[in-house]
Short mmCIF file of C-alpha atoms in Angstrom, two decimals:
data_model
loop_
_atom_site.label_atom_id
_atom_site.label_comp_id
_atom_site.label_asym_id
_atom_site.label_seq_id
_atom_site.Cartn_x
_atom_site.Cartn_y
_atom_site.Cartn_z
CA MET A 1 -6.67 17.95 -14.12
CA ASN A 2 -5.06 16.94 -17.42
CA ASP A 3 -5.07 13.47 -18.93
CA ILE A 4 -1.64 12.42 -17.62
CA GLU A 5 -2.46 13.56 -14.10
CA ARG A 6 -5.66 11.52 -14.24
CA LYS A 7 -3.81 8.41 -15.44
CA ILE A 8 -1.23 8.75 -12.66
CA ILE A 9 -3.96 9.11 -10.03
CA GLU A 10 -5.74 6.03 -11.43
CA ALA A 11 -2.50 3.99 -11.35
CA LEU A 12 -1.67 5.07 -7.80
CA SER A 13 -5.23 4.38 -6.64
CA GLN A 14 -4.60 0.69 -7.28
CA VAL A 15 -2.30 0.62 -4.24
CA VAL A 16 -3.35 3.60 -2.10
CA SER A 17 -6.54 5.57 -1.53
CA PRO A 18 -7.50 8.25 -4.10
CA MET A 19 -6.80 10.99 -1.56
CA ALA A 20 -3.35 9.57 -0.84
CA ALA A 21 -2.73 9.28 -4.60
CA HIS A 22 -3.50 12.99 -5.07
CA ASN A 23 -1.17 13.89 -2.20
CA LEU A 24 1.67 11.76 -3.58
CA LEU A 25 1.44 13.41 -6.99
CA LYS A 26 1.23 16.87 -5.45
CA ARG A 27 4.41 16.27 -3.42
CA ALA A 28 6.19 14.84 -6.46
CA LEU A 29 5.33 17.89 -8.58
CA ARG A 30 6.93 20.19 -6.00
CA GLY A 31 5.07 23.24 -7.21
CA GLN A 32 5.53 22.58 -10.93
CA SER A 33 2.57 23.27 -13.20
CA PRO A 34 1.36 19.95 -14.69
CA ASP A 35 0.17 21.73 -17.84
CA LEU A 36 3.73 22.81 -18.64
CA LEU A 37 5.21 19.29 -18.55
CA GLY A 38 5.83 17.35 -21.75
CA PRO A 39 6.10 13.54 -22.14
CA ARG A 40 9.83 13.54 -21.33
CA SER A 41 9.36 15.62 -18.18
CA TRP A 42 6.51 13.40 -17.02
CA VAL A 43 8.69 10.30 -17.42
CA GLU A 44 11.47 11.90 -15.38
CA LEU A 45 8.99 12.93 -12.69
CA ILE A 46 7.38 9.47 -12.47
CA GLU A 47 10.70 7.62 -12.37
CA GLY A 48 12.26 10.21 -10.07
CA SER A 49 10.39 12.19 -7.43
CA LEU A 50 7.09 10.27 -7.68
CA GLN A 51 8.84 6.91 -7.29
CA ARG A 52 10.74 8.20 -4.25
CA GLU A 53 7.51 9.48 -2.70
CA LEU A 54 5.86 6.09 -3.33
CA MET A 55 8.77 4.20 -1.79
CA GLY A 56 8.48 6.42 1.26
CA VAL A 57 5.04 5.04 2.11
CA LEU A 58 4.94 1.59 0.49
CA PRO A 59 7.32 -1.39 0.67
CA VAL A 60 8.13 -1.34 -3.06
CA SER A 61 11.40 -1.18 -4.95
CA GLY A 62 10.05 0.19 -8.23
CA LEU A 63 7.01 1.54 -10.04
CA THR A 64 3.62 -0.13 -9.94
CA PRO A 65 2.48 -1.98 -13.11
CA GLY A 66 0.07 0.85 -13.90
CA LEU A 67 2.82 3.48 -13.71
CA GLN A 68 5.20 1.31 -15.74
CA LYS A 69 2.57 1.09 -18.50
CA LEU A 70 2.10 4.86 -18.43
CA VAL A 71 5.86 5.44 -18.67
CA ARG A 72 5.99 3.22 -21.78
CA GLN A 73 3.15 5.21 -23.35
CA LEU A 74 4.87 8.52 -22.58
CA ARG A 75 8.18 7.32 -24.00
CA ALA A 76 6.40 6.36 -27.20
CA GLN A 77 5.24 9.99 -27.46
CA THR A 78 8.75 11.38 -26.99
CA PRO A 79 10.43 12.54 -30.23
CA PRO A 80 13.52 10.40 -31.06
CA THR A 81 15.73 13.51 -31.13
CA GLU A 82 14.63 14.50 -27.66
CA GLY A 83 15.59 11.28 -25.95
CA VAL A 84 14.72 10.26 -22.43
CA ARG A 85 17.16 10.34 -19.57
CA ASP A 86 17.53 7.00 -17.84
CA PRO A 87 17.69 8.13 -14.21
CA THR A 88 19.28 6.03 -11.54
CA ARG A 89 16.33 4.46 -9.83
CA PRO A 90 16.33 4.41 -6.05
CA THR A 91 16.34 0.95 -4.60
CA LEU A 92 15.04 -0.38 -1.33
CA GLU A 93 17.69 -2.69 0.03
CA THR A 94 16.24 -5.07 2.56
CA THR A 95 16.83 -8.55 3.84
CA ASP A 96 14.06 -11.13 3.74
CA LEU A 97 12.26 -10.74 7.05
CA THR A 98 9.09 -12.60 6.08
CA GLU A 99 6.95 -13.49 9.09
CA TYR A 100 4.79 -16.59 8.70
CA VAL A 101 1.60 -17.20 10.66
CA ALA A 102 -0.48 -20.39 10.75
CA LEU A 103 -4.02 -19.01 10.63
CA GLU A 104 -5.60 -22.34 11.54
CA ARG A 105 -3.98 -22.07 14.97
CA LYS A 106 -5.97 -19.80 17.25
CA GLN A 107 -2.97 -19.17 19.49
CA ASP A 108 -0.93 -17.98 16.51
CA ARG A 109 -3.69 -15.61 15.39
CA GLU A 110 -4.08 -14.24 18.88
CA ALA A 111 -0.33 -13.78 19.30
CA LEU A 112 -0.03 -11.82 16.04
CA VAL A 113 -2.95 -9.53 16.85
CA LEU A 114 -1.72 -8.94 20.40
CA GLU A 115 1.80 -8.12 19.22
CA LEU A 116 0.54 -5.62 16.64
CA ALA A 117 -1.87 -4.08 19.15
CA ARG A 118 1.07 -3.32 21.45
CA GLY A 119 2.76 -1.24 18.76
CA GLU A 120 3.26 2.47 19.31
CA GLY A 121 0.22 4.48 18.31
CA VAL A 122 -1.92 1.44 17.43
CA LEU A 123 -5.64 1.98 18.08
CA ALA A 124 -7.15 -1.28 16.82
CA VAL A 125 -6.17 -4.54 15.11
CA VAL A 126 -8.42 -7.02 13.29
CA LEU A 127 -7.43 -10.38 11.79
CA ASP A 128 -10.27 -11.96 9.86
CA SER A 129 -9.80 -15.35 8.22
CA ALA A 130 -11.62 -18.51 7.26
CA HIS A 131 -10.37 -19.99 10.53
CA GLY A 132 -11.78 -17.29 12.81
CA ARG A 133 -11.58 -13.65 13.76
CA GLU A 134 -9.32 -12.08 16.35
CA ALA A 135 -9.57 -8.42 17.25
CA ARG A 136 -8.31 -5.80 19.64
CA LEU A 137 -10.72 -2.92 19.11
CA GLY A 138 -9.76 -0.69 22.02
CA ALA A 139 -12.26 2.16 22.15
CA TYR A 140 -13.83 1.16 18.83
CA ALA A 141 -17.07 -0.80 18.50
CA ASP A 142 -17.85 -3.75 16.28
CA GLY A 143 -18.90 -1.27 13.60
CA LEU A 144 -15.23 -0.94 12.74
CA VAL A 145 -15.14 -4.62 11.78
CA ASP A 146 -18.14 -4.16 9.49
CA LEU A 147 -16.39 -1.22 7.83
CA LEU A 148 -13.19 -3.23 7.34
CA ASN A 149 -15.13 -6.15 5.86
CA THR A 150 -16.75 -3.80 3.34
CA VAL A 151 -13.45 -2.13 2.36
CA HIS A 152 -11.74 -5.51 1.92
CA ARG A 153 -14.56 -6.85 -0.27
CA LEU A 154 -14.51 -3.76 -2.48
CA LEU A 155 -10.74 -3.94 -2.94
CA ASP A 156 -10.84 -7.67 -3.58
CA ARG A 157 -13.47 -7.25 -6.29
CA LYS A 158 -11.17 -4.88 -8.17
CA GLY A 159 -8.46 -7.54 -8.23
CA SER A 160 -5.77 -8.79 -5.90
CA TYR A 161 -4.05 -6.13 -3.82
CA ARG A 162 -0.88 -6.36 -1.78
CA VAL A 163 -1.45 -3.69 0.81
CA PHE A 164 -3.80 -0.72 1.08
CA TYR A 165 -3.77 2.35 3.27
CA THR A 166 -5.87 5.42 3.76
CA VAL A 167 -5.69 8.43 6.05
CA PHE A 168 -8.59 9.80 8.08
CA SER A 169 -8.77 13.07 10.03
CA GLU A 170 -7.47 11.51 13.25
CA ALA A 171 -6.20 8.06 12.23
CA GLN A 172 -4.67 6.01 9.42
CA LEU A 173 -5.64 2.52 8.32
CA VAL A 174 -3.50 -0.21 6.77
CA LEU A 175 -5.23 -3.24 5.26
CA ARG A 176 -3.42 -6.38 4.14
CA PRO A 177 -5.11 -9.36 2.43
CA LEU A 178 -4.16 -12.59 4.15
CA ASP A 179 -5.24 -15.96 2.76
CA ARG A 180 -9.02 -15.57 2.24
CA GLY A 181 -9.31 -12.78 4.77
CA TYR A 182 -7.40 -9.70 5.85
CA LEU A 183 -5.27 -8.11 8.53
CA ALA A 184 -6.06 -4.51 9.46
CA VAL A 185 -4.27 -2.05 11.75
CA LEU A 186 -5.67 1.34 12.71
CA THR A 187 -3.14 3.80 14.15
CA ARG A 188 -2.80 7.41 15.15
CA ASN A 189 -1.70 9.78 12.39
CA GLU A 190 1.73 10.36 13.91
CA THR A 191 2.62 6.65 13.72
CA ASN A 192 5.38 5.84 11.22
CA LEU A 193 3.32 4.66 8.25
CA GLY A 194 6.26 3.41 6.20
CA GLN A 195 7.45 1.04 8.91
CA LEU A 196 3.95 -0.32 9.47
CA LEU A 197 3.38 -0.89 5.75
CA TYR A 198 6.68 -2.72 5.46
CA ARG A 199 6.00 -4.88 8.50
CA MET A 200 2.54 -5.89 7.30
CA SER A 201 3.77 -6.62 3.78
CA LYS A 202 6.14 -9.19 5.28
CA ILE A 203 3.38 -11.17 7.06
CA GLU A 204 2.40 -14.30 5.15
CA ALA A 205 -0.08 -17.07 5.91
CA ILE A 206 1.13 -20.66 5.86
CA GLN A 207 -0.64 -23.97 6.19
CA VAL A 208 0.70 -26.30 8.84
CA VAL A 209 0.40 -30.03 8.23
CA GLU A 210 -0.09 -31.80 11.52
CA ARG A 211 1.73 -35.11 11.81
#
């Protein structure tokens, strides 16, 4: 793995698992040899095929901060006579469908978890917050909650994250920080990951002031 590949993997690993980051880069390369790409070609790949691959699995409309920084570094290495094509960036046109949940209300927490648990291919749902924990574990034991707590703590220590996902042999996990806790959904591999990531990214916690 060359230095640019490593930097791309590191940048992608801020929002997806390392394994998913490797897979995204592999799909974006489309059989090209990384060792034959110069700074200009890397910029075009990052802003083109890699960005499209990223938008296919995450609710984003552009590059991550880490990838943006890398693109700036690569452009600085590009000879002035070579120039860099400014590709038309794909955009994700969506309306604001933010879903707000009052975590201090047990009935609201239960309703959210139950709704997500009814989704196609969903195996388990956990909502952990300072106000309580709601879970639909299905065939999974409480050990799943311990695992989710550990993953959330590790991600949180690295800095704030918007949404995280990883793929296992028979399932895929999406984790979303919510207030001082998290919302996690475990699904079968065939479940539409992009739709689930988008839905969870639109869930926000609000504080309700009782009158």
